[in-house]
Short mmCIF file of C-alpha atoms and ligand atoms in Angstrom, two decimals:
data_model
loop_
_atom_site.label_atom_id
_atom_site.label_comp_id
_atom_site.label_asym_id
_atom_site.label_seq_id
_atom_site.Cartn_x
_atom_site.Cartn_y
_atom_site.Cartn_z
CA MET X 17 133.78 12.29 -52.27
CA ARG X 18 132.63 15.61 -53.73
CA PRO X 19 129.10 15.77 -55.14
CA GLU X 20 130.55 16.54 -58.57
CA GLU X 21 132.18 13.14 -58.53
CA ARG X 22 129.13 11.28 -57.23
CA ILE X 23 126.73 13.02 -59.66
CA ALA X 24 128.55 12.30 -62.89
CA ALA X 25 128.16 10.54 -66.21
CA GLY X 26 128.17 6.77 -65.89
CA LYS X 27 126.91 6.66 -62.28
CA SER X 28 123.76 4.70 -61.55
CA ILE X 29 120.54 6.69 -61.09
CA ARG X 30 120.21 5.48 -57.52
CA ASP X 31 123.73 6.61 -56.57
CA ALA X 32 123.35 9.98 -58.26
CA LEU X 33 120.03 10.67 -56.58
CA THR X 34 121.30 9.56 -53.19
CA ALA X 35 124.23 11.96 -53.58
CA PHE X 36 121.80 14.66 -54.63
CA ARG X 37 119.57 14.10 -51.62
CA GLU X 38 122.54 14.20 -49.26
CA SER X 39 123.86 17.43 -50.68
CA VAL X 40 120.77 19.62 -50.27
CA ASN X 41 120.42 22.16 -47.45
CA GLN X 42 124.07 23.13 -47.44
CA LYS X 43 125.69 26.44 -48.08
CA GLY X 44 125.01 27.42 -51.71
CA THR X 45 122.72 24.48 -52.44
CA ILE X 46 118.96 24.25 -52.66
CA PHE X 47 116.80 24.23 -49.59
CA SER X 48 114.48 21.29 -49.44
CA THR X 49 112.45 19.05 -47.15
CA ASP X 50 111.93 15.33 -47.62
CA HIS X 51 108.22 15.93 -47.88
CA TRP X 52 108.83 18.05 -50.96
CA LEU X 53 111.90 16.33 -52.34
CA LEU X 54 111.14 12.61 -52.14
CA PRO X 55 108.22 12.52 -54.61
CA LYS X 56 110.34 14.48 -57.07
CA LEU X 57 113.29 12.14 -56.72
CA GLU X 58 110.91 9.28 -57.41
CA GLN X 59 109.85 11.04 -60.61
CA LEU X 60 113.51 11.50 -61.57
CA GLN X 61 114.13 7.81 -60.92
CA GLN X 62 111.65 7.05 -63.71
CA LEU X 63 112.82 9.76 -66.10
CA LEU X 64 116.61 9.60 -66.01
CA THR X 65 118.65 7.15 -68.11
CA GLU X 66 120.60 4.30 -66.55
CA PRO X 67 123.46 5.04 -66.09
CA ILE X 68 123.04 8.81 -66.12
CA THR X 69 124.47 10.82 -69.00
CA GLN X 70 126.86 13.74 -68.88
CA GLU X 71 124.03 16.14 -69.69
CA GLU X 72 121.80 14.74 -66.95
CA ALA X 73 124.61 15.02 -64.44
CA GLU X 74 125.14 18.66 -65.39
CA ALA X 75 121.43 19.32 -65.09
CA LEU X 76 121.32 17.77 -61.61
CA LEU X 77 124.26 19.89 -60.51
CA ASP X 78 122.57 23.01 -61.95
CA VAL X 79 119.60 22.30 -59.72
CA ARG X 80 121.79 21.53 -56.76
CA TYR X 81 123.58 24.88 -57.08
CA GLN X 82 120.29 26.77 -57.63
CA ARG X 83 121.06 27.74 -61.19
CA HIS X 84 117.77 26.19 -62.25
CA PHE X 85 114.70 24.76 -60.55
CA LEU X 86 114.09 21.09 -60.04
CA GLU X 87 110.68 21.52 -61.71
CA GLU X 88 112.46 22.74 -64.82
CA LEU X 89 114.63 19.65 -64.93
CA ILE X 90 111.54 17.45 -64.58
CA GLU X 91 109.78 19.44 -67.30
CA TRP X 92 112.74 19.00 -69.64
CA LEU X 93 112.75 15.24 -69.07
CA GLU X 94 108.98 14.91 -69.25
CA ARG X 95 108.86 16.73 -72.54
CA GLY X 96 111.27 14.13 -73.91
CA ARG X 97 114.30 16.48 -74.07
CA PRO X 98 113.16 18.40 -77.18
CA VAL X 99 116.53 20.26 -77.19
CA SER X 100 119.69 20.04 -75.12
CA TRP X 101 119.45 21.02 -71.44
CA GLU X 102 121.56 24.06 -72.18
CA ASN X 103 119.21 25.30 -74.88
CA PHE X 104 116.04 24.29 -73.12
CA PHE X 105 115.46 27.69 -71.51
CA THR X 106 115.69 29.70 -74.74
CA TYR X 107 113.53 27.07 -76.38
CA ARG X 108 110.93 27.38 -73.62
CA ALA X 109 110.94 31.20 -73.75
CA ASN X 110 110.44 31.06 -77.52
CA LEU X 111 107.55 28.68 -77.12
CA LYS X 112 105.97 31.05 -74.64
CA GLN X 113 106.39 34.01 -77.02
CA GLU X 114 104.85 31.94 -79.76
CA GLU X 115 101.93 31.07 -77.48
CA LEU X 116 101.44 34.75 -76.57
CA ARG X 117 101.52 35.72 -80.21
CA LYS X 118 98.96 33.07 -81.13
CA ARG X 119 96.61 34.25 -78.40
CA ALA X 120 96.98 37.87 -79.52
CA ASP X 121 96.28 36.84 -83.14
CA GLU X 122 93.16 35.05 -82.00
CA ARG X 123 92.00 38.15 -80.11
CA GLU X 124 92.67 40.24 -83.19
CA ARG X 125 90.54 37.87 -85.22
CA ARG X 126 87.71 38.09 -82.68
CA ARG X 127 87.89 41.90 -82.62
CA ALA X 128 87.74 42.02 -86.39
CA ALA X 129 84.65 39.80 -86.26
CA GLY X 130 83.02 42.19 -83.78
CA LEU X 131 83.30 39.77 -80.86
CA HIS X 132 84.63 40.34 -77.37
CA PRO X 133 88.37 39.55 -77.52
CA TYR X 134 88.30 37.30 -74.46
CA PHE X 135 84.84 35.96 -73.76
CA ASP X 136 82.29 33.98 -75.65
CA THR X 137 79.55 34.72 -73.20
CA LYS X 138 78.50 38.07 -71.89
CA ILE X 139 79.39 38.25 -68.24
CA PHE X 140 78.10 41.75 -67.63
CA ALA X 141 74.79 42.87 -68.96
CA ASP X 142 74.79 45.99 -71.12
CA GLU X 143 72.54 47.66 -68.55
CA CYS X 144 75.46 47.68 -66.11
CA PHE X 145 77.27 50.29 -68.20
CA PRO X 146 76.31 53.76 -69.31
CA LYS X 147 75.91 54.11 -73.05
CA ILE X 148 78.65 56.57 -73.92
CA SER X 149 79.69 57.89 -77.32
CA ASP X 150 81.27 55.61 -79.87
CA VAL X 151 83.10 58.56 -81.38
CA CYS X 152 85.40 60.92 -79.53
CA PRO X 153 83.24 63.60 -77.84
CA ASP X 154 85.82 66.23 -78.84
CA CYS X 155 87.19 65.57 -82.33
CA GLY X 156 84.62 63.01 -83.49
CA SER X 157 87.18 60.34 -84.37
CA SER X 158 85.87 56.78 -84.24
CA ASP X 159 89.38 55.39 -83.80
CA TRP X 160 89.34 55.27 -80.01
CA LYS X 161 90.99 52.69 -77.75
CA PRO X 162 89.69 51.13 -74.56
CA ILE X 163 91.70 52.06 -71.46
CA ALA X 164 92.95 49.01 -69.55
CA TYR X 165 93.46 49.60 -65.84
CA GLY X 166 95.25 47.41 -63.34
CA LEU X 167 98.60 45.65 -63.46
CA PRO X 168 98.70 44.51 -67.10
CA THR X 169 98.99 40.82 -67.90
CA GLU X 170 101.31 39.66 -70.68
CA ASP X 171 98.27 39.47 -72.93
CA THR X 172 97.23 43.04 -72.15
CA GLU X 173 100.77 44.26 -72.77
CA GLU X 174 100.80 42.53 -76.13
CA ASP X 175 97.44 44.12 -77.00
CA ALA X 176 98.80 47.52 -75.99
CA ARG X 177 101.86 46.97 -78.21
CA ARG X 178 99.54 46.15 -81.07
CA GLY X 179 97.53 49.26 -80.36
CA HIS X 180 94.24 47.67 -79.30
CA VAL X 181 94.21 49.15 -75.80
CA VAL X 182 96.05 51.85 -73.90
CA LEU X 183 97.31 51.22 -70.39
CA GLY X 184 95.63 53.40 -67.80
CA GLY X 185 97.73 52.73 -64.72
CA CYS X 186 97.49 50.31 -61.86
CA THR X 187 94.52 51.65 -59.96
CA ILE X 188 91.04 52.46 -61.12
CA GLU X 189 88.54 54.65 -59.36
CA LEU X 190 84.87 55.10 -59.89
CA GLY X 191 84.50 57.76 -62.56
CA ASP X 192 87.81 57.12 -64.34
CA PRO X 193 87.52 57.45 -68.12
CA THR X 194 87.25 54.23 -70.11
CA ARG X 195 88.06 55.39 -73.65
CA TYR X 196 90.98 57.24 -75.17
CA CYS X 197 91.29 59.10 -78.46
CA PRO X 198 94.85 59.08 -79.87
CA ALA X 199 93.95 61.83 -82.36
CA CYS X 200 93.21 64.53 -79.80
CA PHE X 201 94.37 62.92 -76.50
CA ASN X 202 90.88 63.06 -75.04
CA SER X 203 89.76 60.46 -72.50
CA TRP X 204 86.10 60.07 -71.71
CA PRO X 205 83.83 60.19 -69.85
CA THR X 206 85.34 62.66 -67.39
CA LYS X 207 83.79 64.45 -64.48
CA PRO X 208 83.58 68.23 -64.86
CA ASP X 209 86.16 69.81 -62.59
CA VAL X 210 84.41 72.32 -60.39
CA SER X 211 85.89 71.19 -57.08
CA LYS X 212 87.88 73.65 -55.02
CA PRO X 213 91.62 73.07 -55.10
CA ALA X 214 92.87 71.13 -52.09
CA GLY X 215 95.47 72.49 -49.71
CA ARG X 216 95.95 74.88 -46.82
CA PRO X 217 94.48 78.39 -47.22
CA GLU X 218 97.92 80.07 -47.34
CA TRP X 219 99.07 77.71 -50.06
CA ILE X 220 95.94 78.26 -52.13
CA GLU X 221 96.34 82.02 -51.66
CA GLN X 222 99.87 81.72 -53.00
CA GLN X 223 98.67 79.70 -56.01
CA ILE X 224 96.13 82.41 -56.78
CA VAL X 225 98.83 85.05 -56.79
CA GLU X 226 101.11 82.87 -58.93
CA SER X 227 98.33 82.14 -61.42
CA ARG X 228 97.95 85.90 -61.98
CA ALA X 229 101.70 86.34 -62.49
CA GLU X 230 101.94 83.43 -64.92
CA TYR X 231 98.95 84.66 -66.85
CA ALA X 232 100.43 88.16 -67.12
CA GLN X 233 103.66 86.66 -68.46
CA LEU X 234 101.87 84.53 -71.06
CA SER X 235 99.69 87.49 -72.02
CA ALA X 236 102.74 89.66 -72.65
CA LEU X 237 104.24 86.94 -74.86
CA ALA X 238 100.95 86.65 -76.74
CA ASP X 239 100.90 90.42 -77.28
CA SER X 240 104.20 90.33 -79.15
CA PRO X 241 104.46 88.73 -82.62
CA PRO X 242 104.60 84.90 -82.66
CA ALA X 243 107.97 83.15 -82.47
CA PRO X 244 108.93 81.44 -85.77
CA GLU X 245 108.51 77.98 -84.29
CA GLU X 246 105.25 78.72 -82.46
CA PRO X 247 102.88 75.77 -82.90
CA VAL X 248 99.49 75.99 -84.60
CA VAL X 249 96.28 75.54 -82.69
CA GLU X 250 94.14 73.25 -84.82
CA ARG X 251 90.92 73.15 -82.83
CA ALA X 252 89.59 73.93 -79.38
CA TRP X 253 86.72 72.46 -77.35
CA ALA X 254 84.78 73.91 -74.48
CA ARG X 255 83.59 71.97 -71.43
CA ILE X 256 80.70 72.53 -69.08
CA ASP X 257 83.09 73.53 -66.26
CA ARG X 258 84.20 76.35 -68.61
CA SER X 259 87.62 74.81 -69.14
CA VAL X 260 88.90 74.63 -72.74
CA ARG X 261 91.12 72.09 -74.47
CA PHE X 262 93.30 73.29 -77.36
CA LEU X 263 94.75 70.78 -79.83
CA VAL X 264 98.20 72.19 -80.62
CA SER X 265 100.35 70.98 -83.52
CA PHE X 266 104.14 71.23 -83.87
CA GLY X 267 104.05 69.73 -87.36
CA ASP X 268 104.57 66.01 -86.82
CA ASN X 269 103.85 66.13 -83.13
CA LYS X 270 100.80 67.27 -81.25
CA THR X 271 99.79 67.98 -77.73
CA VAL X 272 96.86 69.36 -75.83
CA VAL X 273 96.79 72.53 -73.77
CA ALA X 274 94.11 72.62 -71.12
CA LYS X 275 92.85 75.98 -69.92
CA ASN X 276 91.70 75.48 -66.33
CA LEU X 277 89.79 77.85 -64.12
CA GLU X 278 90.28 76.41 -60.66
CA TYR X 279 92.15 79.51 -59.35
CA PHE X 280 90.29 81.89 -61.64
CA ARG X 281 87.10 81.00 -59.73
CA LEU X 282 88.81 82.07 -56.51
CA GLY X 283 89.95 85.41 -57.89
CA GLY X 284 93.11 84.29 -59.72
CA ALA X 285 93.71 83.91 -63.44
CA PRO X 286 93.12 81.02 -65.88
CA SER X 287 96.02 78.58 -66.14
CA TYR X 288 97.22 77.05 -69.43
CA ASN X 289 98.57 73.54 -68.89
CA PRO X 290 100.28 71.79 -71.82
CA GLY X 291 100.30 68.00 -71.92
CA PHE X 292 103.41 65.85 -71.80
CA LEU X 293 105.69 66.41 -74.81
CA SER X 294 106.95 62.86 -75.17
CA TRP X 295 109.11 63.51 -78.21
CA CYS X 296 111.60 66.01 -76.80
CA THR X 297 114.12 66.42 -74.01
CA TYR X 298 113.26 68.01 -70.70
CA ASP X 299 114.80 71.42 -71.49
CA GLU X 300 113.29 71.55 -74.92
CA SER X 301 109.92 70.50 -73.58
CA ARG X 302 109.90 73.45 -71.15
CA ARG X 303 110.48 75.89 -73.96
CA LEU X 304 107.94 74.25 -76.31
CA SER X 305 105.38 74.01 -73.52
CA THR X 306 105.48 77.76 -73.06
CA LEU X 307 105.11 78.25 -76.83
CA ALA X 308 102.10 75.91 -76.81
CA ALA X 309 100.50 77.82 -73.91
CA VAL X 310 101.04 81.15 -75.67
CA ALA X 311 99.56 79.77 -78.91
CA ALA X 312 96.51 78.57 -77.00
CA LEU X 313 96.03 81.91 -75.28
CA ARG X 314 96.38 83.77 -78.57
CA PHE X 315 93.92 81.41 -80.28
CA GLY X 316 91.41 81.93 -77.46
CA ARG X 317 91.43 85.68 -78.05
CA THR X 318 90.15 85.35 -81.60
CA HIS X 319 88.24 82.06 -81.67
CA GLN X 320 85.28 80.61 -79.81
CA PRO X 321 85.93 76.99 -78.79
CA GLU X 322 83.66 74.36 -80.34
CA ARG X 323 80.75 73.38 -78.16
CA HIS X 324 79.31 70.02 -79.03
CA ASN X 325 79.78 67.62 -76.14
CA LEU X 326 80.24 69.94 -73.19
CA TYR X 327 79.95 67.16 -70.63
CA ASN X 328 82.48 64.87 -72.34
CA ASP X 329 79.83 62.17 -71.82
CA TRP X 330 79.68 62.66 -68.06
CA ASP X 331 75.99 63.54 -68.39
CA LYS X 332 75.41 60.05 -69.76
CA VAL X 333 77.20 58.50 -66.79
CA GLN X 334 75.08 60.54 -64.40
CA ALA X 335 71.84 59.66 -66.17
CA HIS X 336 72.83 56.02 -65.98
CA ARG X 337 73.55 56.24 -62.27
CA ARG X 338 70.20 57.86 -61.62
CA GLU X 339 68.49 55.13 -63.58
CA LEU X 340 70.37 52.43 -61.67
CA SER X 341 69.59 53.90 -58.28
CA ARG X 342 65.94 54.18 -59.27
CA CYS X 343 65.88 50.46 -60.11
CA CYS X 344 67.78 49.46 -57.03
CA ASP X 345 65.67 51.53 -54.66
CA GLU X 346 65.51 49.23 -51.65
CA ASP X 347 62.41 50.84 -50.22
CA SER X 348 60.40 50.24 -53.34
CA PHE X 349 61.64 46.68 -53.42
CA GLN X 350 60.54 46.19 -49.82
CA ARG X 351 57.10 47.69 -50.54
CA GLU X 352 56.60 45.40 -53.51
CA TRP X 353 57.59 42.43 -51.43
CA GLU X 354 55.16 43.26 -48.64
CA LYS X 355 52.39 43.82 -51.15
CA GLU X 356 53.02 40.37 -52.59
CA ARG X 357 52.83 38.76 -49.18
CA ARG X 358 49.60 40.57 -48.24
CA LYS X 359 48.07 39.45 -51.49
CA LYS X 360 49.10 35.90 -50.78
CA LEU X 361 47.50 35.98 -47.30
CA THR X 362 44.24 37.30 -48.73
CA GLU X 363 44.22 34.52 -51.29
CA LEU X 364 44.80 31.91 -48.62
CA LEU X 365 41.90 33.24 -46.59
CA LYS X 366 39.59 33.24 -49.60
CA LEU X 367 40.56 29.67 -50.31
CA ALA X 368 39.91 28.59 -46.71
CA ARG X 369 36.46 30.16 -46.74
CA ALA X 370 35.56 28.79 -50.17
CA ILE X 371 36.33 25.13 -49.50
CA PRO X 372 36.61 24.65 -45.71
CA GLU X 373 35.76 20.96 -46.09
CA ARG X 374 39.00 20.34 -47.98
CA LEU X 375 41.30 21.96 -45.41
CA PRO X 376 43.68 19.45 -43.85
CA SER X 377 43.67 19.11 -40.06
CA VAL X 378 46.51 20.63 -38.08
CA VAL X 379 48.10 17.96 -35.91
CA SER X 380 50.87 19.91 -34.20
CA VAL X 381 52.22 23.42 -33.68
CA ARG X 382 55.68 24.28 -32.47
CA SER X 383 57.20 27.70 -31.91
CA PHE X 384 60.78 28.71 -32.70
CA GLU X 385 61.46 32.21 -31.49
CA GLN X 386 59.45 34.35 -33.94
CA ASP X 387 58.57 31.47 -36.21
CA ARG X 388 56.13 28.57 -36.02
CA LYS X 389 56.06 25.14 -37.54
CA PHE X 390 52.81 23.30 -38.21
CA LEU X 391 52.20 19.72 -39.22
CA VAL X 392 49.00 19.20 -41.20
CA ARG X 393 47.42 15.91 -42.21
CA PHE X 394 45.99 15.18 -45.64
CA PRO X 395 44.29 11.87 -46.45
CA TRP X 396 47.49 10.90 -48.24
CA GLY X 397 49.99 12.00 -45.60
CA VAL X 398 51.40 14.70 -43.37
CA VAL X 399 53.22 17.84 -44.55
CA GLY X 400 54.95 20.70 -42.74
CA VAL X 401 54.12 24.40 -42.94
CA LYS X 402 56.48 27.07 -41.70
CA ARG X 403 55.23 30.44 -40.61
CA HIS X 404 57.81 33.20 -40.73
CA ARG X 405 57.58 36.63 -39.21
CA PHE X 406 60.18 39.02 -40.63
CA SER X 407 59.37 41.84 -38.24
CA LEU X 408 56.47 43.00 -36.10
CA LEU X 409 55.27 45.42 -38.75
CA GLU X 410 55.41 43.14 -41.74
CA PRO X 411 52.89 40.57 -42.97
CA LEU X 412 53.42 36.97 -41.97
CA GLU X 413 54.52 34.42 -44.47
CA TYR X 414 53.24 30.81 -44.59
CA ARG X 415 55.23 28.39 -46.62
CA CYS X 416 54.66 24.71 -47.17
CA THR X 417 57.92 22.85 -46.64
CA SER X 418 56.95 19.91 -48.80
CA SER X 419 56.12 19.71 -52.49
CA CYS X 420 52.85 17.76 -51.95
CA THR X 421 53.43 15.77 -55.14
CA ARG X 422 51.24 12.94 -53.79
CA ASP X 423 48.19 15.15 -54.15
CA GLU X 424 46.31 15.36 -57.46
CA ASP X 425 46.84 19.11 -57.42
CA PRO X 426 50.14 19.80 -55.59
CA ASP X 427 49.85 23.60 -55.83
CA LEU X 428 46.36 23.62 -54.38
CA ALA X 429 47.43 21.22 -51.64
CA GLN X 430 50.26 23.53 -50.64
CA ASN X 431 47.89 26.47 -50.42
CA LEU X 432 45.38 24.43 -48.42
CA ALA X 433 48.11 23.42 -46.00
CA CYS X 434 49.15 27.06 -45.52
CA ALA X 435 45.52 28.15 -45.12
CA ALA X 436 44.92 25.47 -42.50
CA ALA X 437 48.00 26.61 -40.59
CA MET X 438 46.87 30.24 -40.74
CA LEU X 439 43.40 29.35 -39.38
CA ALA X 440 44.98 27.29 -36.62
CA GLU X 441 46.97 30.34 -35.58
CA PHE X 442 44.09 32.82 -36.00
CA PRO X 443 40.82 30.85 -35.54
CA ARG X 444 38.64 33.95 -35.60
CA LEU X 445 39.55 34.49 -39.24
CA ALA X 446 37.36 31.55 -40.22
CA ARG X 447 34.35 33.83 -39.84
CA ALA X 448 33.65 35.98 -42.86
CA GLY X 449 34.30 39.71 -42.61
CA ARG X 450 37.72 39.50 -41.06
CA ARG X 451 40.89 40.11 -42.89
CA PRO X 452 44.01 38.02 -42.66
CA PRO X 453 46.85 39.03 -40.32
CA GLY X 454 48.99 41.72 -41.74
CA SER X 455 46.73 42.39 -44.70
CA GLU X 456 46.02 45.75 -43.13
CA ASP X 457 48.79 48.13 -42.22
CA SER X 458 49.64 46.30 -39.01
CA THR X 459 49.55 42.74 -37.83
CA ALA X 460 46.75 43.56 -35.40
CA ALA X 461 45.28 40.08 -35.66
CA SER X 462 48.30 38.44 -34.13
CA ASN X 463 47.43 36.83 -30.78
ZN1 ZN A 1 89.43 62.93 -80.26
#
């Protein structure tokens, strides 16, 4: 009998599921193992109606022929068949859209309230980030957008559609800008570009020659009267690397022309690079790009670019990095640490000399490679002390391995235990006038 006849309306659940199980792993049907399939068939046994309906039979066949997943069938049944099997997938997609929309609304609400759109708690401390401008370093607009890097999630895509973030591409590198200004197309902070162009010497030589030719061509165009449709340069900003950005307007549409000096520094000419003209066709964009470059060159002849944030906030990033590296200086950390330990040893020795009668007796000493373990006896019991040597040149560390809570003064007891261990290791220290091991610049007292 064909599966279509065995999995049909009016058949018992058991028969239909048996037929289903027998028909897997054939050409055009789902692949499955018993380990995976049997628990799901058991679920179906509970969820299907007895005898099975026309709709259920169709759903089972859909799964059999890989038109839908078995999990989807189970989901449909578990949700109590909110709509027909046929409409279930549109229904589910709509629900998901609705869910996405709700989440985006909630993020919008949080943004409006000045909260982080996703988190209630602060995961990263403010000190981890450089404090960069809250207005665009070029045009001064406060209407900037965060740049979201990485493969966007559905939520990020929705936020981008709503204009809360701009997508920055899949990869992020240290030093990539984090903010974008839609008004003047500036992203910041950006590293000044003073690196030499990459490439083989012959190729760079050729670029230098070409930069001169292109510049001569643009210059000639700028010498003649402007074309009727030549765009207007609204403003221009200088950068510390001596590049200039011109904001160029074609009426409703704008772009930015960047004047770069990478070949100029090597003996070539400045290059004028217009941004992407998203609103026009490829051919038109080539023509308009040239017009934009000419307008920028002409503007540069008569106007000084504005100079208010020459570093485009990169100076703030650098200052922050210097500050971070100063705090994270490992050497200074190490020095502090050693100082602490020397101080501790001196205190232990003072304690031992001040109240020798209260020192516990050391009952055993064992060595483990560089370390030692002592057992010391108080009237109320025995505790362990571990002596650790980090390296030959560093002070020793004594640490009580028990909390000594049975003593009236647990902290004092711990120190007494450590002091007793230290004197057991260096008996000569008991006499006044000697300093504890490692409290000088070397651990001369050892052995
Ligand atoms: Zn701007």
